[in-house]
Amino acid sequence: MTIEAVLFDADGVIQRPTVDWRTTLESFVRPDQSAEEFVLDLMESEVPGLSGKGDFRVAVADVLARWESTAPMETVLDLWHRFEAEPAVVAIIAELRAAGIGCHLATNQHAYRRAIMQDERGYRDWFDQTFYSCDLGVAKPDTAYFKSILTALDKPASSVLFIDDKAANIEGARAVGLQAAQYDLDEGIPALRTLLATHGLPPTP
């Protein structure tokens, strides 16, 4: 079936970090503590927020208190601002939309990061619709996430292409009938164009 819409993941597909966030996070604990376990604790604190449950700022504060970290709260939160979109991918999205292909953001984010992307960075202007897991109340790779998007798009699943850098998310999308392809920014822009061409995108003028 002809592709009528494309769902783009964010991290790893559209945007990438601008700092070595893991190394920076590891500096927020004492030398006698396990930096690896601290980072894992902090990453796990994000999970409820991805489905719209809890406040990420409160979760971070709890982690810092648990580890007796002296790092200022705002310094830690600033890391979630340290990312940038790849201009070439944004340009491809604009090309697809100009060709009449609906382009939508499909990303797992808590409300704190959503506000940065959607409001501060203007991601809302790049897409026809944006689907943040915190708004949907369910996160990838849960099939309910994809079903919710299909309901909003009102299109056959086989006419929608989903692009993500994680295999588990690709499997979740395929489970509901979406066409799905794995891609990572590190593969380069030509690889993305080849992926799209394989699915007949953009259409030949």
PDB file of C-alpha atoms in Angstrom:
ATOM      1  CA  MET A   1       0.000   0.000   0.000  1.00  0.00           C
ATOM      2  CA  THR A   2       1.150   3.550  -0.742  1.00  0.00           C
ATOM      3  CA  ILE A   3       2.601   5.341   2.284  1.00  0.00           C
ATOM      4  CA  GLU A   4       0.402   8.263   3.274  1.00  0.00           C
ATOM      5  CA  ALA A   5       2.071   9.227   6.536  1.00  0.00           C
ATOM      6  CA  VAL A   6       5.408   8.846   8.307  1.00  0.00           C
ATOM      7  CA  LEU A   7       5.945   8.681  12.069  1.00  0.00           C
ATOM      8  CA  PHE A   8       9.376   9.878  13.190  1.00  0.00           C
ATOM      9  CA  ASP A   9      10.938   8.996  16.526  1.00  0.00           C
ATOM     10  CA  ALA A  10      12.924  11.854  18.107  1.00  0.00           C
ATOM     11  CA  ASP A  11      16.054  10.761  19.998  1.00  0.00           C
ATOM     12  CA  GLY A  12      18.411   8.966  17.660  1.00  0.00           C
ATOM     13  CA  VAL A  13      16.369   9.734  14.549  1.00  0.00           C
ATOM     14  CA  ILE A  14      15.783  13.491  14.533  1.00  0.00           C
ATOM     15  CA  GLN A  15      17.938  14.720  17.394  1.00  0.00           C
ATOM     16  CA  ARG A  16      21.124  13.830  19.256  1.00  0.00           C
ATOM     17  CA  PRO A  17      22.796  14.960  22.512  1.00  0.00           C
ATOM     18  CA  THR A  18      25.313  17.790  22.378  1.00  0.00           C
ATOM     19  CA  VAL A  19      27.207  16.663  25.503  1.00  0.00           C
ATOM     20  CA  ASP A  20      28.455  13.390  26.906  1.00  0.00           C
ATOM     21  CA  TRP A  21      25.509  13.193  29.271  1.00  0.00           C
ATOM     22  CA  ARG A  22      26.516   9.926  30.921  1.00  0.00           C
ATOM     23  CA  THR A  23      29.968  11.204  31.882  1.00  0.00           C
ATOM     24  CA  THR A  24      28.419  14.423  33.154  1.00  0.00           C
ATOM     25  CA  LEU A  25      25.846  12.548  35.226  1.00  0.00           C
ATOM     26  CA  GLU A  26      28.569  10.363  36.721  1.00  0.00           C
ATOM     27  CA  SER A  27      30.270  13.498  38.040  1.00  0.00           C
ATOM     28  CA  PHE A  28      27.288  14.225  40.273  1.00  0.00           C
ATOM     29  CA  VAL A  29      28.147  11.509  42.817  1.00  0.00           C
ATOM     30  CA  ARG A  30      31.051  10.968  45.187  1.00  0.00           C
ATOM     31  CA  PRO A  31      34.090   8.901  44.098  1.00  0.00           C
ATOM     32  CA  ASP A  32      33.197   6.212  46.628  1.00  0.00           C
ATOM     33  CA  GLN A  33      29.748   5.735  45.068  1.00  0.00           C
ATOM     34  CA  SER A  34      28.803   3.713  41.993  1.00  0.00           C
ATOM     35  CA  ALA A  35      28.383   6.195  39.177  1.00  0.00           C
ATOM     36  CA  GLU A  36      26.868   3.491  36.993  1.00  0.00           C
ATOM     37  CA  GLU A  37      24.177   2.682  39.537  1.00  0.00           C
ATOM     38  CA  PHE A  38      23.453   6.387  40.023  1.00  0.00           C
ATOM     39  CA  VAL A  39      22.889   6.877  36.289  1.00  0.00           C
ATOM     40  CA  LEU A  40      20.671   3.795  36.185  1.00  0.00           C
ATOM     41  CA  ASP A  41      18.645   5.101  39.130  1.00  0.00           C
ATOM     42  CA  LEU A  42      18.193   8.443  37.402  1.00  0.00           C
ATOM     43  CA  MET A  43      17.180   6.825  34.104  1.00  0.00           C
ATOM     44  CA  GLU A  44      14.653   4.619  35.882  1.00  0.00           C
ATOM     45  CA  SER A  45      13.196   7.700  37.563  1.00  0.00           C
ATOM     46  CA  GLU A  46      12.175   8.908  34.093  1.00  0.00           C
ATOM     47  CA  VAL A  47      10.023   5.891  33.307  1.00  0.00           C
ATOM     48  CA  PRO A  48       6.750   6.827  35.095  1.00  0.00           C
ATOM     49  CA  GLY A  49       6.829  10.273  33.507  1.00  0.00           C
ATOM     50  CA  LEU A  50       7.008   8.796  30.025  1.00  0.00           C
ATOM     51  CA  SER A  51       3.440   7.610  30.518  1.00  0.00           C
ATOM     52  CA  GLY A  52       2.375  10.888  32.072  1.00  0.00           C
ATOM     53  CA  LYS A  53       2.609   9.674  35.657  1.00  0.00           C
ATOM     54  CA  GLY A  54       4.423  11.773  38.251  1.00  0.00           C
ATOM     55  CA  ASP A  55       6.575  14.879  38.009  1.00  0.00           C
ATOM     56  CA  PHE A  56      10.050  14.387  36.565  1.00  0.00           C
ATOM     57  CA  ARG A  57      11.499  17.252  38.604  1.00  0.00           C
ATOM     58  CA  VAL A  58      10.280  15.618  41.807  1.00  0.00           C
ATOM     59  CA  ALA A  59      11.688  12.277  40.662  1.00  0.00           C
ATOM     60  CA  VAL A  60      15.116  13.834  40.023  1.00  0.00           C
ATOM     61  CA  ALA A  61      15.074  15.558  43.392  1.00  0.00           C
ATOM     62  CA  ASP A  62      14.319  12.219  45.074  1.00  0.00           C
ATOM     63  CA  VAL A  63      17.248  10.539  43.307  1.00  0.00           C
ATOM     64  CA  LEU A  64      19.668  13.329  44.259  1.00  0.00           C
ATOM     65  CA  ALA A  65      18.528  13.124  47.885  1.00  0.00           C
ATOM     66  CA  ARG A  66      18.835   9.338  47.914  1.00  0.00           C
ATOM     67  CA  TRP A  67      22.431   9.577  46.705  1.00  0.00           C
ATOM     68  CA  GLU A  68      23.191  12.604  48.892  1.00  0.00           C
ATOM     69  CA  SER A  69      24.368  14.421  45.777  1.00  0.00           C
ATOM     70  CA  THR A  70      25.347  18.072  46.152  1.00  0.00           C
ATOM     71  CA  ALA A  71      24.750  18.784  42.454  1.00  0.00           C
ATOM     72  CA  PRO A  72      22.308  21.686  42.025  1.00  0.00           C
ATOM     73  CA  MET A  73      18.925  20.547  40.744  1.00  0.00           C
ATOM     74  CA  GLU A  74      18.972  22.952  37.808  1.00  0.00           C
ATOM     75  CA  THR A  75      22.439  21.768  36.778  1.00  0.00           C
ATOM     76  CA  VAL A  76      21.171  18.216  36.526  1.00  0.00           C
ATOM     77  CA  LEU A  77      17.972  19.196  34.702  1.00  0.00           C
ATOM     78  CA  ASP A  78      19.993  21.277  32.254  1.00  0.00           C
ATOM     79  CA  LEU A  79      21.288  18.050  30.705  1.00  0.00           C
ATOM     80  CA  TRP A  80      17.800  17.351  29.356  1.00  0.00           C
ATOM     81  CA  HIS A  81      18.132  20.572  27.346  1.00  0.00           C
ATOM     82  CA  ARG A  82      21.424  19.514  25.786  1.00  0.00           C
ATOM     83  CA  PHE A  83      20.295  18.148  22.447  1.00  0.00           C
ATOM     84  CA  GLU A  84      19.850  19.447  18.940  1.00  0.00           C
ATOM     85  CA  ALA A  85      17.899  18.428  15.877  1.00  0.00           C
ATOM     86  CA  GLU A  86      19.750  17.397  12.726  1.00  0.00           C
ATOM     87  CA  PRO A  87      18.936  20.101  10.125  1.00  0.00           C
ATOM     88  CA  ALA A  88      19.111  17.624   7.236  1.00  0.00           C
ATOM     89  CA  VAL A  89      16.406  15.441   8.811  1.00  0.00           C
ATOM     90  CA  VAL A  90      14.212  18.460   9.461  1.00  0.00           C
ATOM     91  CA  ALA A  91      14.670  19.400   5.790  1.00  0.00           C
ATOM     92  CA  ILE A  92      13.625  15.909   4.675  1.00  0.00           C
ATOM     93  CA  ILE A  93      10.492  16.163   6.801  1.00  0.00           C
ATOM     94  CA  ALA A  94       9.682  19.471   5.116  1.00  0.00           C
ATOM     95  CA  GLU A  95      10.213  17.850   1.685  1.00  0.00           C
ATOM     96  CA  LEU A  96       7.840  15.025   2.512  1.00  0.00           C
ATOM     97  CA  ARG A  97       5.159  17.397   3.756  1.00  0.00           C
ATOM     98  CA  ALA A  98       5.532  19.524   0.625  1.00  0.00           C
ATOM     99  CA  ALA A  99       4.957  16.342  -1.404  1.00  0.00           C
ATOM    100  CA  GLY A 100       1.697  15.733   0.451  1.00  0.00           C
ATOM    101  CA  ILE A 101       2.964  13.096   2.879  1.00  0.00           C
ATOM    102  CA  GLY A 102       1.785  13.578   6.449  1.00  0.00           C
ATOM    103  CA  CYS A 103       4.691  13.701   8.906  1.00  0.00           C
ATOM    104  CA  HIS A 104       4.188  13.170  12.608  1.00  0.00           C
ATOM    105  CA  LEU A 105       6.391  12.995  15.689  1.00  0.00           C
ATOM    106  CA  ALA A 106       6.081   9.756  17.681  1.00  0.00           C
ATOM    107  CA  THR A 107       8.309   9.908  20.754  1.00  0.00           C
ATOM    108  CA  ASN A 108       8.611   8.742  24.349  1.00  0.00           C
ATOM    109  CA  GLN A 109       9.057  11.856  26.497  1.00  0.00           C
ATOM    110  CA  HIS A 110       8.025  13.041  29.951  1.00  0.00           C
ATOM    111  CA  ALA A 111       6.296  16.396  30.298  1.00  0.00           C
ATOM    112  CA  TYR A 112       9.491  18.253  31.211  1.00  0.00           C
ATOM    113  CA  ARG A 113      11.236  17.296  27.948  1.00  0.00           C
ATOM    114  CA  ARG A 114       8.036  17.660  25.956  1.00  0.00           C
ATOM    115  CA  ALA A 115       7.843  21.327  26.958  1.00  0.00           C
ATOM    116  CA  ILE A 116      11.411  21.891  25.769  1.00  0.00           C
ATOM    117  CA  MET A 117      10.828  20.232  22.409  1.00  0.00           C
ATOM    118  CA  GLN A 118       7.306  21.364  21.683  1.00  0.00           C
ATOM    119  CA  ASP A 119       7.298  24.873  23.118  1.00  0.00           C
ATOM    120  CA  GLU A 120      10.909  26.085  23.357  1.00  0.00           C
ATOM    121  CA  ARG A 121      12.282  24.431  20.212  1.00  0.00           C
ATOM    122  CA  GLY A 122       9.121  24.680  18.118  1.00  0.00           C
ATOM    123  CA  TYR A 123       8.846  21.040  17.107  1.00  0.00           C
ATOM    124  CA  ARG A 124       5.100  21.568  16.709  1.00  0.00           C
ATOM    125  CA  ASP A 125       5.828  23.575  13.556  1.00  0.00           C
ATOM    126  CA  TRP A 126       7.762  20.764  11.860  1.00  0.00           C
ATOM    127  CA  PHE A 127       4.976  18.184  11.951  1.00  0.00           C
ATOM    128  CA  ASP A 128       1.335  17.765  11.091  1.00  0.00           C
ATOM    129  CA  GLN A 129       0.756  16.190  14.511  1.00  0.00           C
ATOM    130  CA  THR A 130       2.956  15.398  17.496  1.00  0.00           C
ATOM    131  CA  PHE A 131       2.427  12.316  19.657  1.00  0.00           C
ATOM    132  CA  TYR A 132       4.265  12.439  22.992  1.00  0.00           C
ATOM    133  CA  SER A 133       3.920   9.386  25.208  1.00  0.00           C
ATOM    134  CA  CYS A 134       3.270  11.537  28.283  1.00  0.00           C
ATOM    135  CA  ASP A 135       0.189  12.961  26.549  1.00  0.00           C
ATOM    136  CA  LEU A 136      -1.070   9.589  25.332  1.00  0.00           C
ATOM    137  CA  GLY A 137      -0.619   7.978  28.751  1.00  0.00           C
ATOM    138  CA  VAL A 138       1.304   5.046  27.296  1.00  0.00           C
ATOM    139  CA  ALA A 139       4.821   4.619  25.928  1.00  0.00           C
ATOM    140  CA  LYS A 140       6.494   2.648  23.154  1.00  0.00           C
ATOM    141  CA  PRO A 141       6.808  -0.243  22.565  1.00  0.00           C
ATOM    142  CA  ASP A 142       3.326  -0.864  24.028  1.00  0.00           C
ATOM    143  CA  THR A 143       0.958  -1.553  21.136  1.00  0.00           C
ATOM    144  CA  ALA A 144      -1.602   0.737  22.788  1.00  0.00           C
ATOM    145  CA  TYR A 145       0.714   3.644  21.970  1.00  0.00           C
ATOM    146  CA  PHE A 146       0.569   2.899  18.252  1.00  0.00           C
ATOM    147  CA  LYS A 147      -3.146   2.129  18.275  1.00  0.00           C
ATOM    148  CA  SER A 148      -3.795   5.533  19.840  1.00  0.00           C
ATOM    149  CA  ILE A 149      -1.857   7.240  17.055  1.00  0.00           C
ATOM    150  CA  LEU A 150      -3.658   5.274  14.342  1.00  0.00           C
ATOM    151  CA  THR A 151      -6.984   6.340  15.820  1.00  0.00           C
ATOM    152  CA  ALA A 152      -5.885   9.980  15.666  1.00  0.00           C
ATOM    153  CA  LEU A 153      -4.596   9.654  12.096  1.00  0.00           C
ATOM    154  CA  ASP A 154      -7.637   7.681  10.917  1.00  0.00           C
ATOM    155  CA  LYS A 155      -5.553   5.836   8.327  1.00  0.00           C
ATOM    156  CA  PRO A 156      -4.961   2.153   7.594  1.00  0.00           C
ATOM    157  CA  ALA A 157      -1.963   0.892   9.556  1.00  0.00           C
ATOM    158  CA  SER A 158      -0.318  -0.416   6.383  1.00  0.00           C
ATOM    159  CA  SER A 159      -0.299   3.102   4.918  1.00  0.00           C
ATOM    160  CA  VAL A 160       1.803   4.474   7.787  1.00  0.00           C
ATOM    161  CA  LEU A 161       5.600   4.155   8.042  1.00  0.00           C
ATOM    162  CA  PHE A 162       7.213   4.317  11.478  1.00  0.00           C
ATOM    163  CA  ILE A 163      10.932   5.115  11.830  1.00  0.00           C
ATOM    164  CA  ASP A 164      12.740   4.480  15.125  1.00  0.00           C
ATOM    165  CA  ASP A 165      16.241   3.573  16.290  1.00  0.00           C
ATOM    166  CA  LYS A 166      15.157   0.852  18.742  1.00  0.00           C
ATOM    167  CA  ALA A 167      14.308  -2.675  17.634  1.00  0.00           C
ATOM    168  CA  ALA A 168      11.719  -3.170  20.399  1.00  0.00           C
ATOM    169  CA  ASN A 169       9.756  -0.152  19.178  1.00  0.00           C
ATOM    170  CA  ILE A 170       9.882  -1.404  15.602  1.00  0.00           C
ATOM    171  CA  GLU A 171       8.427  -4.725  16.761  1.00  0.00           C
ATOM    172  CA  GLY A 172       5.659  -2.950  18.671  1.00  0.00           C
ATOM    173  CA  ALA A 173       4.714  -0.947  15.593  1.00  0.00           C
ATOM    174  CA  ARG A 174       4.670  -3.972  13.323  1.00  0.00           C
ATOM    175  CA  ALA A 175       2.477  -5.824  15.806  1.00  0.00           C
ATOM    176  CA  VAL A 176      -0.375  -3.429  14.984  1.00  0.00           C
ATOM    177  CA  GLY A 177       0.232  -3.525  11.235  1.00  0.00           C
ATOM    178  CA  LEU A 178       2.393  -0.453  10.729  1.00  0.00           C
ATOM    179  CA  GLN A 179       5.192  -0.532   8.218  1.00  0.00           C
ATOM    180  CA  ALA A 180       8.312   0.096  10.290  1.00  0.00           C
ATOM    181  CA  ALA A 181      12.024   0.550   9.697  1.00  0.00           C
ATOM    182  CA  GLN A 182      14.966   0.910  12.063  1.00  0.00           C
ATOM    183  CA  TYR A 183      17.276   3.884  11.537  1.00  0.00           C
ATOM    184  CA  ASP A 184      19.860   5.724  13.607  1.00  0.00           C
ATOM    185  CA  LEU A 185      21.323   9.153  12.878  1.00  0.00           C
ATOM    186  CA  ASP A 186      24.793   7.646  13.072  1.00  0.00           C
ATOM    187  CA  GLU A 187      24.010   5.800   9.821  1.00  0.00           C
ATOM    188  CA  GLY A 188      23.999   9.131   7.991  1.00  0.00           C
ATOM    189  CA  ILE A 189      21.444  11.067   5.978  1.00  0.00           C
ATOM    190  CA  PRO A 190      21.945   9.064   2.736  1.00  0.00           C
ATOM    191  CA  ALA A 191      20.805   5.952   4.631  1.00  0.00           C
ATOM    192  CA  LEU A 192      17.607   7.732   5.658  1.00  0.00           C
ATOM    193  CA  ARG A 193      16.913   8.806   2.102  1.00  0.00           C
ATOM    194  CA  THR A 194      17.493   5.237   0.919  1.00  0.00           C
ATOM    195  CA  LEU A 195      15.100   3.943   3.573  1.00  0.00           C
ATOM    196  CA  LEU A 196      12.419   6.369   2.437  1.00  0.00           C
ATOM    197  CA  ALA A 197      12.998   5.570  -1.234  1.00  0.00           C
ATOM    198  CA  THR A 198      12.555   1.873  -0.456  1.00  0.00           C
ATOM    199  CA  HIS A 199       9.040   2.749   0.694  1.00  0.00           C
ATOM    200  CA  GLY A 200       8.336   4.945  -2.340  1.00  0.00           C
ATOM    201  CA  LEU A 201       9.094   8.243  -0.619  1.00  0.00           C
ATOM    202  CA  PRO A 202       9.177  10.929  -1.607  1.00  0.00           C
ATOM    203  CA  PRO A 203       6.938  10.273  -4.594  1.00  0.00           C
ATOM    204  CA  THR A 204       8.405  10.972  -8.030  1.00  0.00           C
ATOM    205  CA  PRO A 205       7.181  14.414  -9.247  1.00  0.00           C
TER     206      PRO A 205
END
